[in-house]
GROMACS .gro file of C-alpha atoms in nm:
model
  150
    1MET     CA    1  -5.638   2.914   4.001
    2SER     CA    2  -5.628   3.203   4.243
    3GLN     CA    3  -5.739   3.550   4.153
    4SER     CA    4  -5.381   3.675   4.164
    5ASP     CA    5  -5.276   3.399   3.918
    6GLN     CA    6  -5.559   3.503   3.687
    7ALA     CA    7  -5.453   3.865   3.717
    8ASN     CA    8  -5.090   3.772   3.638
    9VAL     CA    9  -5.188   3.578   3.326
   10ARG     CA   10  -5.423   3.853   3.213
   11ASN     CA   11  -5.170   4.132   3.276
   12ARG     CA   12  -4.895   3.947   3.089
   13ALA     CA   13  -5.131   3.874   2.796
   14ILE     CA   14  -5.245   4.236   2.776
   15GLY     CA   15  -4.883   4.351   2.792
   16LEU     CA   16  -4.798   4.133   2.493
   17LEU     CA   17  -5.107   4.249   2.303
   18ALA     CA   18  -5.019   4.613   2.373
   19ARG     CA   19  -4.699   4.571   2.172
   20ARG     CA   20  -4.862   4.405   1.869
   21GLU     CA   21  -5.145   4.176   1.763
   22HIS     CA   22  -5.103   3.805   1.837
   23SER     CA   23  -5.295   3.496   1.732
   24ARG     CA   24  -5.458   3.301   2.015
   25PHE     CA   25  -5.217   3.013   1.953
   26GLU     CA   26  -4.911   3.239   1.953
   27LEU     CA   27  -5.019   3.421   2.270
   28ALA     CA   28  -5.088   3.092   2.450
   29ARG     CA   29  -4.742   2.964   2.350
   30LYS     CA   30  -4.572   3.280   2.479
   31LEU     CA   31  -4.759   3.264   2.808
   32GLU     CA   32  -4.665   2.897   2.850
   33GLN     CA   33  -4.301   2.991   2.792
   34LYS     CA   34  -4.336   3.240   3.077
   35GLY     CA   35  -4.430   2.950   3.306
   36PHE     CA   36  -4.809   2.977   3.315
   37GLU     CA   37  -5.014   2.657   3.297
   38PRO     CA   38  -5.226   2.593   2.985
   39SER     CA   39  -5.529   2.531   3.207
   40ASP     CA   40  -5.483   2.882   3.351
   41ILE     CA   41  -5.420   3.046   3.014
   42GLN     CA   42  -5.716   2.927   2.807
   43PRO     CA   43  -5.998   3.085   3.015
   44ILE     CA   44  -5.816   3.419   3.016
   45LEU     CA   45  -5.768   3.406   2.638
   46SER     CA   46  -6.138   3.331   2.595
   47GLU     CA   47  -6.221   3.638   2.806
   48LEU     CA   48  -5.985   3.853   2.600
   49GLN     CA   49  -6.152   3.732   2.280
   50LYS     CA   50  -6.498   3.813   2.419
   51GLU     CA   51  -6.371   4.162   2.505
   52ASN     CA   52  -6.228   4.189   2.152
   53LEU     CA   53  -5.878   4.248   2.288
   54LEU     CA   54  -5.758   3.929   2.119
   55SER     CA   55  -5.863   3.863   1.759
   56ASP     CA   56  -5.718   3.613   1.513
   57GLU     CA   57  -5.886   3.809   1.233
   58ARG     CA   58  -5.724   4.139   1.331
   59TYR     CA   59  -5.389   3.962   1.378
   60THR     CA   60  -5.417   3.803   1.033
   61GLU     CA   61  -5.503   4.133   0.864
   62ALA     CA   62  -5.207   4.309   1.026
   63PHE     CA   63  -4.973   4.019   0.945
   64ILE     CA   64  -5.075   4.002   0.578
   65HIS     CA   65  -5.046   4.379   0.537
   66SER     CA   66  -4.699   4.379   0.693
   67LYS     CA   67  -4.569   4.090   0.483
   68ILE     CA   68  -4.703   4.232   0.157
   69ASN     CA   69  -4.529   4.562   0.236
   70ARG     CA   70  -4.207   4.365   0.288
   71GLY     CA   71  -4.233   4.211  -0.058
   72GLN     CA   72  -4.321   3.859   0.050
   73GLY     CA   73  -4.533   3.619  -0.150
   74PRO     CA   74  -4.857   3.437  -0.076
   75LEU     CA   75  -4.700   3.096  -0.007
   76LYS     CA   76  -4.479   3.228   0.271
   77ILE     CA   77  -4.760   3.438   0.419
   78ARG     CA   78  -4.998   3.138   0.428
   79ASN     CA   79  -4.732   2.912   0.576
   80GLU     CA   80  -4.632   3.150   0.855
   81LEU     CA   81  -4.993   3.220   0.950
   82THR     CA   82  -5.084   2.853   0.971
   83GLN     CA   83  -4.770   2.792   1.179
   84ASN     CA   84  -4.901   3.061   1.415
   85GLY     CA   85  -5.226   2.868   1.458
   86VAL     CA   86  -5.451   3.074   1.231
   87ASP     CA   87  -5.733   2.882   1.063
   88GLU     CA   88  -5.659   2.818   0.694
   89ALA     CA   89  -6.008   2.930   0.588
   90LEU     CA   90  -5.956   3.265   0.764
   91VAL     CA   91  -5.616   3.305   0.598
   92GLU     CA   92  -5.759   3.235   0.252
   93ARG     CA   93  -6.056   3.467   0.305
   94LEU     CA   94  -5.844   3.760   0.422
   95LEU     CA   95  -5.562   3.704   0.173
   96SER     CA   96  -5.815   3.711  -0.110
   97THR     CA   97  -5.940   4.055   0.002
   98TYR     CA   98  -5.603   4.208  -0.089
   99GLU     CA   99  -5.581   4.300  -0.454
  100VAL     CA  100  -5.215   4.223  -0.504
  101ASP     CA  101  -5.052   4.161  -0.839
  102TRP     CA  102  -4.818   3.887  -0.719
  103VAL     CA  103  -4.613   3.897  -1.040
  104GLU     CA  104  -4.558   4.269  -0.989
  105GLN     CA  105  -4.475   4.204  -0.621
  106ALA     CA  106  -4.219   3.938  -0.717
  107THR     CA  107  -4.072   4.159  -0.989
  108ALA     CA  108  -4.024   4.442  -0.739
  109ALA     CA  109  -3.862   4.206  -0.483
  110ARG     CA  110  -3.628   4.065  -0.749
  111SER     CA  111  -3.539   4.409  -0.878
  112LYS     CA  112  -3.468   4.541  -0.528
  113ARG     CA  113  -3.251   4.244  -0.431
  114PHE     CA  114  -3.057   4.221  -0.758
  115GLN     CA  115  -3.061   4.593  -0.854
  116GLY     CA  116  -3.227   4.514  -1.184
  117GLU     CA  117  -2.951   4.270  -1.282
  118VAL     CA  118  -3.073   4.049  -1.568
  119PRO     CA  119  -2.967   3.685  -1.523
  120LEU     CA  120  -2.712   3.610  -1.797
  121ASN     CA  121  -2.683   3.236  -1.748
  122TYR     CA  122  -2.850   2.939  -1.587
  123GLU     CA  123  -2.671   2.987  -1.252
  124ASP     CA  124  -2.784   3.350  -1.222
  125LYS     CA  125  -3.139   3.257  -1.316
  126ALA     CA  126  -3.139   2.970  -1.063
  127ARG     CA  127  -3.005   3.202  -0.791
  128GLN     CA  128  -3.279   3.457  -0.857
  129ALA     CA  129  -3.543   3.183  -0.871
  130ARG     CA  130  -3.426   3.046  -0.532
  131PHE     CA  131  -3.447   3.396  -0.386
  132LEU     CA  132  -3.805   3.444  -0.511
  133SER     CA  133  -3.900   3.098  -0.390
  134SER     CA  134  -3.764   3.176  -0.043
  135ARG     CA  135  -3.978   3.491  -0.042
  136GLY     CA  136  -4.290   3.278  -0.092
  137PHE     CA  137  -4.365   3.307  -0.463
  138SER     CA  138  -4.494   3.010  -0.660
  139THR     CA  139  -4.303   2.850  -0.945
  140GLU     CA  140  -4.560   2.989  -1.190
  141ILE     CA  141  -4.499   3.346  -1.070
  142ILE     CA  142  -4.121   3.297  -1.074
  143TRP     CA  143  -4.132   3.173  -1.434
  144LYS     CA  144  -4.336   3.475  -1.536
  145VAL     CA  145  -4.095   3.717  -1.368
  146LEU     CA  146  -3.776   3.559  -1.499
  147GLY     CA  147  -3.931   3.480  -1.839
  148ASP     CA  148  -4.024   3.845  -1.890
  149LEU     CA  149  -3.656   3.939  -1.855
  150GLU     CA  150  -3.552   3.744  -2.162
   0.00000   0.00000   0.00000
């Protein structure tokens, strides 16, 4: 790979990182989509990690913080992070550092979406349960939230 190719890969990667944090996997995928070869990308990403410009840990922290603020649950957060190539052990370690009451988080998401509407029948309850499930809350949490309404 020529020096100008290296510079192009590096400049594109830094440009993407300037907008927001990315996981190594996600950044590699985006660079491949721009037409760069994987064999050209990987050494540059290793350099960026050594320079602490690329960090899966920093990406994961920012991602978790953002998703919690959006009212999403732990299942969805874990799933999206692993799809973005983040190590499961790292996800678990960082997710456990957040002291989140997931039942309270789910209750707030349900209340916001349904304006406090109490499910009156099975269909309403099922609709609200599907919503909470799609937000990444476990069945146990959903039962607690909907059970407390009765």
